[in-house]
Coordinates of C-alpha atoms and ligand atoms in Angstrom, one line a residue:
X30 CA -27.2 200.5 153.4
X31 CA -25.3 196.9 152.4
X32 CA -23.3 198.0 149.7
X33 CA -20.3 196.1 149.7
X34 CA -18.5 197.3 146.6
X35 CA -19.5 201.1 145.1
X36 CA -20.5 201.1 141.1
X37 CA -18.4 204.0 141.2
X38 CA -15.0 202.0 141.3
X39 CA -15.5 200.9 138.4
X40 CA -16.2 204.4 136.5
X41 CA -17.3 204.7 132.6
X42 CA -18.9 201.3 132.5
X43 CA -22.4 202.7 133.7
X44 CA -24.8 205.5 131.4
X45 CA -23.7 208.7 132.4
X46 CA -25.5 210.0 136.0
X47 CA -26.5 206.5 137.1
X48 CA -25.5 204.9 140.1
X49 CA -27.7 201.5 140.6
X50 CA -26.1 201.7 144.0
X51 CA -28.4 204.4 145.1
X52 CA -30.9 201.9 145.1
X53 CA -29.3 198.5 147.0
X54 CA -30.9 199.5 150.7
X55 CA -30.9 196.5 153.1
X56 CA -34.9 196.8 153.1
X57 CA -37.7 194.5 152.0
X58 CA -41.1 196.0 151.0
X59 CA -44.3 194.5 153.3
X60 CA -47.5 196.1 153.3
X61 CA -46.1 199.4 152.2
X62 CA -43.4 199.5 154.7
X63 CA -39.6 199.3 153.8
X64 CA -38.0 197.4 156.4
X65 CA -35.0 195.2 157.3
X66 CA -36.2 191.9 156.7
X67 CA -35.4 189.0 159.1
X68 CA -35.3 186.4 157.1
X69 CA -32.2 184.3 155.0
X70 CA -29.5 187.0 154.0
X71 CA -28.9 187.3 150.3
X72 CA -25.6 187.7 148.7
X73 CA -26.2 189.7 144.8
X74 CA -22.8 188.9 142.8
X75 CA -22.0 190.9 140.0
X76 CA -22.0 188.2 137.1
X77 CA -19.5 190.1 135.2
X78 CA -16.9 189.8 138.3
X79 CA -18.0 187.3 140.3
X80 CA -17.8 190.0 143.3
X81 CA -20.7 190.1 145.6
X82 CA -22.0 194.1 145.1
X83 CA -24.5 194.1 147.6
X84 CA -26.5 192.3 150.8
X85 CA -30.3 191.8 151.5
X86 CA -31.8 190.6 154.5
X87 CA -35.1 188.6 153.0
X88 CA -38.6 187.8 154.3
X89 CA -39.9 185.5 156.2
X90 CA -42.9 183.3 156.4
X91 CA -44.5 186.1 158.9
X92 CA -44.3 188.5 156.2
X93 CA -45.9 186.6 154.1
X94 CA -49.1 186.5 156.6
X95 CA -48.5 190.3 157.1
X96 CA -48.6 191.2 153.6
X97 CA -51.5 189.2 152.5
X98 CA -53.5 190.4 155.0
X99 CA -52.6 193.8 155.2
X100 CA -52.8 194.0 151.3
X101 CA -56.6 192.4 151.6
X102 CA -57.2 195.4 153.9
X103 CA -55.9 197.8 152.2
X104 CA -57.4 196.7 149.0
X105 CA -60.7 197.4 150.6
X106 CA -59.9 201.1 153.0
X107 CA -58.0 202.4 150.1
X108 CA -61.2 202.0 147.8
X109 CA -58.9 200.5 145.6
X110 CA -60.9 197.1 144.4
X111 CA -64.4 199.2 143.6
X112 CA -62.5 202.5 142.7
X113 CA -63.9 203.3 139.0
X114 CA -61.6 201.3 136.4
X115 CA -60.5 204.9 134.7
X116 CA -59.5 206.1 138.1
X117 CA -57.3 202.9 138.8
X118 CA -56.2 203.3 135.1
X119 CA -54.5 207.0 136.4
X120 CA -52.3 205.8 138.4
X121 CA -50.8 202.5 136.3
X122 CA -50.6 205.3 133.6
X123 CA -48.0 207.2 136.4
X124 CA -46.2 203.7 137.3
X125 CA -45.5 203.3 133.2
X126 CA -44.2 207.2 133.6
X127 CA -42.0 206.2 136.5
X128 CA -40.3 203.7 135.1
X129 CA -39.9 205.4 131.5
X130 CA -38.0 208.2 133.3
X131 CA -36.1 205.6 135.2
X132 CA -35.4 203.7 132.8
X133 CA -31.4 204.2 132.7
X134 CA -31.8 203.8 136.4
X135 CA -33.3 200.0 136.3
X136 CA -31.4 198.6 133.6
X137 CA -28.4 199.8 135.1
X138 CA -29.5 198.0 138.6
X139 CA -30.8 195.1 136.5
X140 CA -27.7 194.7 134.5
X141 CA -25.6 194.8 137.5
X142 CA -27.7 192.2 139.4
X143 CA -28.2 189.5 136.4
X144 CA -25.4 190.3 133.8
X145 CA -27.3 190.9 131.4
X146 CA -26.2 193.8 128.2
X147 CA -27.6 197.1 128.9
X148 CA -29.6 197.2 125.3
X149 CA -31.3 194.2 126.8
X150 CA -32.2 195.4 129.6
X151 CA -33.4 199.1 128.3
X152 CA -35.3 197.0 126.4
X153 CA -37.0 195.2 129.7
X154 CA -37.4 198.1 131.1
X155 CA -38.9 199.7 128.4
X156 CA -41.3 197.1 128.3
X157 CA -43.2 197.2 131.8
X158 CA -43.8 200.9 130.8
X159 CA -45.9 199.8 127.7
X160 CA -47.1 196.7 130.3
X161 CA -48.7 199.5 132.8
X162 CA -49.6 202.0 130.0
X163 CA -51.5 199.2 128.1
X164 CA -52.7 197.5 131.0
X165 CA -54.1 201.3 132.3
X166 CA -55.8 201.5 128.6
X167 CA -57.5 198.0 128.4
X168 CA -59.2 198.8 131.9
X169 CA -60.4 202.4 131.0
X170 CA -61.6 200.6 127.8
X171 CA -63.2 197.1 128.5
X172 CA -66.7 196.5 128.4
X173 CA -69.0 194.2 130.1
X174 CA -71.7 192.7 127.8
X175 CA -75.4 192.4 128.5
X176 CA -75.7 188.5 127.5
X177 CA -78.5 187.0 124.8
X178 CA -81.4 186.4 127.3
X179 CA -83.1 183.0 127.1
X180 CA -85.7 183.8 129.3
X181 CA -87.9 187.1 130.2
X182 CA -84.6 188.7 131.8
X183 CA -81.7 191.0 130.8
X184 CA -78.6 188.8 131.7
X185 CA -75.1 190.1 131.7
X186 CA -71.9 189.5 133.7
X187 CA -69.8 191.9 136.1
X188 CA -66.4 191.4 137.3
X189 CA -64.9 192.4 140.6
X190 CA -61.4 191.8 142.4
X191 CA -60.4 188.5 143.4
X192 CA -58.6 189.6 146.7
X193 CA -54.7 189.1 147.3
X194 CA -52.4 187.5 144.0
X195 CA -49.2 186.3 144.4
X196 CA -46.8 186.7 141.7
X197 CA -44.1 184.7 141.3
X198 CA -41.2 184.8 138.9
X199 CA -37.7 184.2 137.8
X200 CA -34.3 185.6 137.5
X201 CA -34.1 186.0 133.9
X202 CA -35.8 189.1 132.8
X203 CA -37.0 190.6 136.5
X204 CA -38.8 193.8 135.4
X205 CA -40.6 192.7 132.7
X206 CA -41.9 189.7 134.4
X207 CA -42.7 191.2 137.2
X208 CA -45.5 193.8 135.4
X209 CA -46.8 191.4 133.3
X210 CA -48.4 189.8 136.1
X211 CA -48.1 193.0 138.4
X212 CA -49.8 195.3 136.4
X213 CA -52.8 193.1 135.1
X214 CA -53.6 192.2 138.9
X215 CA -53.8 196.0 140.2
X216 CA -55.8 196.8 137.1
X217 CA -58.3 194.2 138.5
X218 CA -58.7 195.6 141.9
X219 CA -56.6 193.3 143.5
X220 CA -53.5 194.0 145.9
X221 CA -50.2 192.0 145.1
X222 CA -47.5 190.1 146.9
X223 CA -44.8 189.5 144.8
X224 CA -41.8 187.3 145.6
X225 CA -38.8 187.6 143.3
X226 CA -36.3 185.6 143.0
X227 CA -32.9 185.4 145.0
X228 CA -30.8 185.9 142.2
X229 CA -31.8 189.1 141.2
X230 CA -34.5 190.7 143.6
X231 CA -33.2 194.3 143.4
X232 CA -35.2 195.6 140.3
X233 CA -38.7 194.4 141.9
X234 CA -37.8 196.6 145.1
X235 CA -37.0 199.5 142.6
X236 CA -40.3 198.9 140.8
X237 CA -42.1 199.0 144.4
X238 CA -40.5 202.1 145.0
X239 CA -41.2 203.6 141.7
X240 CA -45.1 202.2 142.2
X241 CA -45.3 204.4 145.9
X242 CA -44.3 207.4 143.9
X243 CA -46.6 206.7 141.5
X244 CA -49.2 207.0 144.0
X245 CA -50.3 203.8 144.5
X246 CA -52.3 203.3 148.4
X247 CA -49.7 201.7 150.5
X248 CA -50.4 197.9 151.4
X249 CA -51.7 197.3 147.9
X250 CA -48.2 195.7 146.9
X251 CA -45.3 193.5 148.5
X252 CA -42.4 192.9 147.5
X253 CA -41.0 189.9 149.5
X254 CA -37.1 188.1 148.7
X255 CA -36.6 185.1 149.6
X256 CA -35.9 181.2 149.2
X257 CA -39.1 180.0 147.0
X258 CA -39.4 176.5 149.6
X259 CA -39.9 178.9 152.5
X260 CA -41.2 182.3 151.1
X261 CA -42.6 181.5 147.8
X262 CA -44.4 178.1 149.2
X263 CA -45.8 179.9 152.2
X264 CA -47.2 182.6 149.7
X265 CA -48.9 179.8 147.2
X266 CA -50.1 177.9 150.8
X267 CA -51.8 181.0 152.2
X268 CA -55.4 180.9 153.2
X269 CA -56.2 184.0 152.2
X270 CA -54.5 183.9 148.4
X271 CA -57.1 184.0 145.9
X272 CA -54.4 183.0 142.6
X273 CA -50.9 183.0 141.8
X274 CA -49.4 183.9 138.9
X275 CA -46.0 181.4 138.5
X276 CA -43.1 181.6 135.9
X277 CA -40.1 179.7 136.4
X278 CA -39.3 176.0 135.9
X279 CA -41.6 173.4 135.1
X280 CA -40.4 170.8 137.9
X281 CA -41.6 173.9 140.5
X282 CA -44.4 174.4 138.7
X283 CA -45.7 171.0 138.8
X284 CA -45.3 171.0 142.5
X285 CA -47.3 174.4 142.9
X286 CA -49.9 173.0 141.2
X287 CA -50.3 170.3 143.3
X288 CA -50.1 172.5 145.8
X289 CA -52.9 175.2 144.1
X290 CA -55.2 172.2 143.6
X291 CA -55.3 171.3 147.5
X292 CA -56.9 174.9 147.8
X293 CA -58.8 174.9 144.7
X294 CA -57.1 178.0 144.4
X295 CA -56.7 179.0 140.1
X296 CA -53.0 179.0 139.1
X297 CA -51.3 180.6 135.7
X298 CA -48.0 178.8 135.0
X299 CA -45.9 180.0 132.7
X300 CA -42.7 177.1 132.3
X301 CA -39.9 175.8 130.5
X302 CA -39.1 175.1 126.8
X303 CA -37.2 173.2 123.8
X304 CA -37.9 175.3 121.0
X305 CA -37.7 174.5 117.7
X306 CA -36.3 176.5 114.7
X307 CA -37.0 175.1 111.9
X308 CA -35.1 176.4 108.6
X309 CA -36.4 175.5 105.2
X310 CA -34.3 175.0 102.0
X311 CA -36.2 177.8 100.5
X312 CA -35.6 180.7 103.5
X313 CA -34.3 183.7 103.3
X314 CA -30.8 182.7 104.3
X315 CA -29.1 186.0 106.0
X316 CA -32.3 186.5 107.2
X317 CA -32.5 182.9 109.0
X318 CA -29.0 182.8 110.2
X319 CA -29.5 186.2 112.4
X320 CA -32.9 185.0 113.5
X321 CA -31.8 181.6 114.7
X322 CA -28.6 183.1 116.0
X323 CA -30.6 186.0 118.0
X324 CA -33.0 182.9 119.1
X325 CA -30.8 180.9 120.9
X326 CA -27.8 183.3 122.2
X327 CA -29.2 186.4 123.1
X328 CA -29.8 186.6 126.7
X329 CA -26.9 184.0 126.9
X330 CA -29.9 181.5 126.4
X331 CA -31.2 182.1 129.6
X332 CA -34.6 182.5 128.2
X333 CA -37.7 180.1 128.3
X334 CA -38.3 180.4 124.5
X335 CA -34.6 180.2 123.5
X336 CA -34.9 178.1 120.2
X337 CA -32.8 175.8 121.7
X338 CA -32.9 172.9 118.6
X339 CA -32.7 174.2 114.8
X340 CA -33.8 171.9 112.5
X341 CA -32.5 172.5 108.6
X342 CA -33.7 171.0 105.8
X343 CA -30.8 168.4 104.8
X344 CA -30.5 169.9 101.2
X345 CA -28.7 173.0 102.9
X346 CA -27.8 171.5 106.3
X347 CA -24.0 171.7 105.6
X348 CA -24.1 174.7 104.3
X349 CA -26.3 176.3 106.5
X350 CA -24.5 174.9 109.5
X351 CA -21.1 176.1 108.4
X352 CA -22.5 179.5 108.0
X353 CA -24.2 179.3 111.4
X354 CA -20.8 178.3 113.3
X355 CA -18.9 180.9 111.7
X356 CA -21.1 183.2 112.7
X357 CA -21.5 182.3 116.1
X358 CA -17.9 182.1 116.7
X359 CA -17.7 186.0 115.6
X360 CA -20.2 187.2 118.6
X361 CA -18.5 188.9 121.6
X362 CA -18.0 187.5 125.0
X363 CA -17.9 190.7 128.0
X364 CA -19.9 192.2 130.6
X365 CA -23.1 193.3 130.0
X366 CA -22.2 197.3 130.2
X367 CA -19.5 196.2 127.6
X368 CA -20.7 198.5 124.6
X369 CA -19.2 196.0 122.2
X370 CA -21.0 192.6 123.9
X371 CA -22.8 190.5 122.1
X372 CA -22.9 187.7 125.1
X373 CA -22.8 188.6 128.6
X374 CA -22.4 186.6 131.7
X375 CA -25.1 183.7 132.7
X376 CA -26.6 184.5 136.1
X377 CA -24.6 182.6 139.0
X378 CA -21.2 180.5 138.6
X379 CA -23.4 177.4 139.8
X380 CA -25.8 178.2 137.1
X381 CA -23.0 178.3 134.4
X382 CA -21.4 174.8 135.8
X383 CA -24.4 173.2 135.5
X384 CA -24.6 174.3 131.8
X385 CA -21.5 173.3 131.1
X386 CA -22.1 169.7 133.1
X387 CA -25.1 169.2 130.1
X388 CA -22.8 169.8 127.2
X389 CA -19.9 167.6 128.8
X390 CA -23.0 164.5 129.4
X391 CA -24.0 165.6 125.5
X392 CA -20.8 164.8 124.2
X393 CA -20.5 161.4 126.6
X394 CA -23.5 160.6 125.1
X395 CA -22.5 161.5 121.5
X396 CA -22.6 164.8 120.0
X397 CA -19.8 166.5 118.5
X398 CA -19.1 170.7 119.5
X399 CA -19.0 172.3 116.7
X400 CA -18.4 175.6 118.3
X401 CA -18.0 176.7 122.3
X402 CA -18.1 173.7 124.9
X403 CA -15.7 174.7 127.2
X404 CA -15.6 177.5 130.2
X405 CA -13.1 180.4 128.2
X406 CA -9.9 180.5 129.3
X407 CA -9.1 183.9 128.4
X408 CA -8.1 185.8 131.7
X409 CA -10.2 189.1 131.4
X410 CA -13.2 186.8 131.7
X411 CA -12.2 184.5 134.5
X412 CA -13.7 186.3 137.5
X413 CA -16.7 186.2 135.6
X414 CA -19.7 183.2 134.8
X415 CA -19.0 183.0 131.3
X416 CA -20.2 180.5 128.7
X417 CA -19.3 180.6 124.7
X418 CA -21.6 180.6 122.1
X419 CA -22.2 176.5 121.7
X420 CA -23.5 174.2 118.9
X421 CA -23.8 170.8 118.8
X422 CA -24.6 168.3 116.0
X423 CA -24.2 164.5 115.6
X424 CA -27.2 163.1 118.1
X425 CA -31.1 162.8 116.9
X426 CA -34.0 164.3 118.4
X427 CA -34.0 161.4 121.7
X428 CA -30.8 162.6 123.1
X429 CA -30.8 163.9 126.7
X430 CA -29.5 167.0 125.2
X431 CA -32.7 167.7 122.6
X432 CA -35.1 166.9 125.4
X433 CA -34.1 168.6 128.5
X434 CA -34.3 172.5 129.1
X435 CA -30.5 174.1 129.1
X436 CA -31.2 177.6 129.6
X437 CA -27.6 178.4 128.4
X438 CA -26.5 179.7 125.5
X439 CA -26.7 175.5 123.9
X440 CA -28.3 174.5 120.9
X441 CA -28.3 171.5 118.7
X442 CA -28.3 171.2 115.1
X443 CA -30.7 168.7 113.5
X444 CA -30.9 167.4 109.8
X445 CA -34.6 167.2 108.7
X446 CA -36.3 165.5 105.0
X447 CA -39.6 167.1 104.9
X448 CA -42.8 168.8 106.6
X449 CA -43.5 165.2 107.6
X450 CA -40.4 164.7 109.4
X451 CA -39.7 168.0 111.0
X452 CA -43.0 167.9 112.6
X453 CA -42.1 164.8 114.1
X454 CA -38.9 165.9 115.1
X455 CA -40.3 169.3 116.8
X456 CA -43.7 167.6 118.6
X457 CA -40.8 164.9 119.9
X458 CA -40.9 166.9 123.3
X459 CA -43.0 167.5 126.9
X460 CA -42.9 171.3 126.1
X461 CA -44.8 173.7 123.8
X462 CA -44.0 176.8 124.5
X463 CA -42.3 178.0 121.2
X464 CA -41.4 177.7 117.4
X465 CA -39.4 179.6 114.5
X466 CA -40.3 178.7 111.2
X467 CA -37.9 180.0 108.3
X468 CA -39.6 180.0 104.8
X469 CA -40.7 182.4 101.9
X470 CA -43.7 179.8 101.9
X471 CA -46.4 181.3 103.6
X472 CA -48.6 178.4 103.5
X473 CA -46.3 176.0 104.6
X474 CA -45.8 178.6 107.2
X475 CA -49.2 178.1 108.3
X476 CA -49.2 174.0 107.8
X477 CA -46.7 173.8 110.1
X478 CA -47.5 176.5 112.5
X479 CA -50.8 174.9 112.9
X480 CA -49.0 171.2 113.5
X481 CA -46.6 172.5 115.9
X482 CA -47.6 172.4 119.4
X483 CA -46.3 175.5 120.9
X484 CA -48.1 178.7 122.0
X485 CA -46.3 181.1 120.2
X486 CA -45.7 180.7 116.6
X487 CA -42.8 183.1 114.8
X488 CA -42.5 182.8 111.0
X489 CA -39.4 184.7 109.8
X490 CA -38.8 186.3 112.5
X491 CA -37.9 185.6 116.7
X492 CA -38.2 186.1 120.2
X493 CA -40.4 189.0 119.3
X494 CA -43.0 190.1 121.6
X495 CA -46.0 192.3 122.1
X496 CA -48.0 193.1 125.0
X497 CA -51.0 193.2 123.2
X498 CA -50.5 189.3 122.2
X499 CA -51.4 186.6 124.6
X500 CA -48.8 184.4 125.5
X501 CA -49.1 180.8 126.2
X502 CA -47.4 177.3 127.4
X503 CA -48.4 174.1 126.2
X504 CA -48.2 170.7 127.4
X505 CA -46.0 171.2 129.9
X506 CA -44.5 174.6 129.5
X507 CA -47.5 176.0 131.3
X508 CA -51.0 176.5 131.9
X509 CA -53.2 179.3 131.1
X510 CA -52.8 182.9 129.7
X511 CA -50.6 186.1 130.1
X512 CA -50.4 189.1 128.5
X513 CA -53.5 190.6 125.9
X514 CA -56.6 192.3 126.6
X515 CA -57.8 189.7 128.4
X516 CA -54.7 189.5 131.2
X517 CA -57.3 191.5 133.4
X518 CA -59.9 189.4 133.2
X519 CA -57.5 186.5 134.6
X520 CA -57.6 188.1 137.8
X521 CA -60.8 189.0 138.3
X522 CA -63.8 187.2 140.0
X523 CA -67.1 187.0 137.5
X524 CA -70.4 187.4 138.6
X525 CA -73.7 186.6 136.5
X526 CA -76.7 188.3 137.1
X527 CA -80.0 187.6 136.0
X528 CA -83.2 190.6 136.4
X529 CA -86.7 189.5 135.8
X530 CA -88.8 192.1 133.2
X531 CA -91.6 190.1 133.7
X532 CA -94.9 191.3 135.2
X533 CA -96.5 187.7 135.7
X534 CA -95.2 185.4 138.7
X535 CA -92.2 182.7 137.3
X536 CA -93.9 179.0 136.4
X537 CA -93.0 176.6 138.0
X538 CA -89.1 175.4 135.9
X539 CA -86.5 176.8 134.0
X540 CA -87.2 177.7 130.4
X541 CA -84.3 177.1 128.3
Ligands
LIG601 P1 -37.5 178.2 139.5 O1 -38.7 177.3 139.2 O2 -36.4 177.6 140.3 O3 -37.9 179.5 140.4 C1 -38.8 180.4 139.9 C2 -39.4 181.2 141.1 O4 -40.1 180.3 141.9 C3 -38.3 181.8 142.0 O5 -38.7 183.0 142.5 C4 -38.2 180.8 143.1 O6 -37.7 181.3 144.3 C5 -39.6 180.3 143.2 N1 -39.8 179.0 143.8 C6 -39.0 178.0 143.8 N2 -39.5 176.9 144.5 C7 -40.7 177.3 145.0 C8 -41.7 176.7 145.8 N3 -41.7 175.5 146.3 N4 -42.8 177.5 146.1 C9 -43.0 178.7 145.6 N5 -42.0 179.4 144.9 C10 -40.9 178.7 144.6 O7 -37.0 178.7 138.1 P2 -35.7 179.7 137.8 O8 -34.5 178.8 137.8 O9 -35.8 180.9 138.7 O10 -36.1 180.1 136.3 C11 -35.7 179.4 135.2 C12 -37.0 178.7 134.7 O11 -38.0 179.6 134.4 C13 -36.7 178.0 133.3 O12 -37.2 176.7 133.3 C14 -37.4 178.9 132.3 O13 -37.8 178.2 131.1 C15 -38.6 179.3 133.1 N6 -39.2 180.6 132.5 C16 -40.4 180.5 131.9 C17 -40.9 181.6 131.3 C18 -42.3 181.5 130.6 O14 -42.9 182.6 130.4 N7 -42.7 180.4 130.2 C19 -40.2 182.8 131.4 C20 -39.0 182.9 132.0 C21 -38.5 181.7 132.6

């Protein structure tokens, strides 16, 4: 056990019963066996605090090898990749069970490791469950489809397990990542490595546990911390690594591509953003001001679809933008079990200074802070890796601070004329991940939707999600698919098969 500092010092701040520090074991998960790892240690700091809570010993790049092999083995002795898709379905149906009745448990750990509010993190929690449930009820559900024949044959196509997926992801919202690509693969027939990310890698153990309980056959998942240039590169670079499943930055993402291509080797990447929010003159305004302020400061704007630049129609920019700044000046700075927060802490004290770096470069290069820019000074928020609220105005759509990714709770305001111009203004970017689009104006709605290149489209409404709805990144906020009936299918090998109902010998060529 590394626990450095009990939970229990600091009483009342947790849900009543739970004690994430139950679950902070110095052990790493290979091939279904909890060990001390070997590899680079692993200090968790409570964001809150700035206290380090607990110490993991990560993988290696042995583990790696061990747990893609071992997982390809035991994808095969456990029966696991042919097993009937209603009998894999059972036991994703128990891992969604597990983790509903745990769910105080892992948003207490999660809030603890990333600072993030406990409603959030519920929330996250709550959201694998469905993941796994709905992931369990596709399989049990999906049909292959005998194919038009062209010929004298019945054509259809079967699919089978690819083998061994790695799964990648971030710090920002650990759980729910993790099943979205978790959950998809095992429901394929595949076994999974997953390497989580350094900042917050306790959840993904908890999840590993919760899966064993479940029932799942040992080997079929790993759960390996560690540095992403040692661990997760080793991972992508294995031989024996049918497809990864990536989210996190795009610069990484670009790289592991590269990488994925040498091998020939499929890759989903899911990347960055620089949404837009666009707010027309004839929006619901109370409606518009909690959606754009939800947008962009919940999650302290750690999140890839944070609608990072809101663009109002000039008519009502001043207004709007007065209302906007009030508003955000009202939310609560505190820890994330604060009852009252409304903004918690940002991940890591480097993370925080580099988001404050951005917005002191924004206002070199021009913009004026109309709200936040600066660290807090107030004392009972020192310790911690606090950020306020911040909006800037006073730059166009070229600055450095409209074009590059923030991840922090950072937006700029924008004037815009018409649909002409805003469309302009929101395409003027590498990503295309997301949009907001604040109208009563159905068509327009639409007419700018459709103009707008991002993969998710909201209209009156934000950072909403379902796991029944795909979820894409364009240009270079990703590449492929998650999420929707479909996820299985994009782990899963297909196979064509063609059977003759002829009774004469084939001619000689192919009819058409
Ligand atoms: P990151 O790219 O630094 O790291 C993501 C993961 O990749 C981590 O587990 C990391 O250890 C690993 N990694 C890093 N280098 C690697 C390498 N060479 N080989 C293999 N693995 C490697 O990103 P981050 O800072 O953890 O996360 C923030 C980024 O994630 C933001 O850009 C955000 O927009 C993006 N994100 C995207 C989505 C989405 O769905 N599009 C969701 C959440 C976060």
């Amino acid at each position: 056990m590394s626990l450095v500092a009990s939970v229990d010092e600091a009483p009342g701040i947790l849900p009543a019963g739970v004690n994430p520090g139950h679950d902070l074991a110095d052990r790493i998960y290979v091939a279904g066996r909890w060990q001390t790892g070997t590899g680079a240690l692993i200090e968790s700091v409570d964001p809150s605090n700035g206290r380090v809570f607990a110490t993991l010993h990560g993988a290696t790049v042995d583990d790696v090898d061990t747990a893609v092999r071992e997982g390809l083995n035991a994808a095969t002795t456990s029966g696991w990749a042919t097993m009937l898709p209603h009998e894999r379905a059972l036991v994703l149906h128990r891992i969604g069970a597990a983790i509903d009745e745990n769910r105080d448990r892992i948003a207490a750990l999660q809030t603890l490791d990333t600072g993030k509010t406990l409603a959030e993190t519920r929330a996250l929690a709550g959201s694998a469950a469905n993941t796994f449930r709905y992931m369990a009820a596709a399989l049990e559900t999906m049909d292959e489809a005998l194919t038009t024949p062209r010929g004298p044959w019945m054509t259809f196509s079967t699919h089978s397990a690819m083998g061994v997926i790695g799964a990648i992801t971030p710090w920002n919202s650990p759980i729910a990542s993790d099943a979205q690509k978790i959950a998809p693969a095992l429901a394929a027939g595949n076994a999974v490595v997953s390497k989580p990310p350094v900042w917050a890698p306790w959840v993904t153990l908890l999840l590993a546990r919760l899966c064993e309980d479940a029932g799942l056959p040992k080997g079929l998942l790993s759960v390996l911390p560690g540095p992403g240039r040692t661990v997760g590169e080793a991972l992508v670079r294995h031989p024996e690594v049918a497809k990864v499943s990536f989210t996190g930055g795009t610069s990484t993402g670009r790289h592991l591509a590269h990488v994925a291509a040498e091998k020939l080797m499929p890759i989903t990447l899911e990347l960055g953003g620089k949404s837009p929010t666009i707010v027309f003159d004839d929006a619901d305004v109370e409606k518009a001001l909690q959606g754009v302020l939800y947008g962009i400061f919940s999650s302290s704007g750690q999140s890839c679809i944070a609608g990072s630049r809101i663009f109002v129609q000039r008519n009502i920019f001043e207004q709007f933008t007065s209302d906007l700044i009030a508003r955000a000046g009202r939310l609560r700075l505190g820890p994330g079990t604060g009852p009252t927060t409304d903004v918690a802490p940002m991940i890591a004290r480097a993370h925080r200074d580099s988001v404050a770096a951005m917005v002191d470069a924004a206002v070199a290069e021009g913009a004026q802070v109309l709200c936040g820019g600066a660290v807090p000074t107030d004392p009972a928020l020192s310790g911690g890796h606090y950020y306020p609220p911040t909006v800037l105005a006073g730059v166009d759509n070229a600055a450095t601070i409209c074009q590059e990714e923030v991840f922090g709770p950072v937006a700029v305001i924008l004037p815009f004329d018409d649909e002409a111009d805003v469309i302009a203004q929101a395409n003027d970017t590498v990503f295309g991940l997301a949009c907001g689009i604040w109208t009563e104006d159905y068509r327009r709605a639409m007419r700018i939707g459709e103009a707008i290149d991002a993969g998710t489209v909201w209209v009156n409404t934000y950072k909403q999600f379902s796991i029944s709805t795909p979820f894409t990144g364009l240009r270079e906020s990703g590449l492929g698919t998650e999420k929707g009936r479909d996820a299985i299918r994009q782990y899963s090998d297909q196979k064509s098969f063609y059977l003759d109902r002829s009774d004469t010998p084939m001619s000689w060529g192919c009819p058409r």
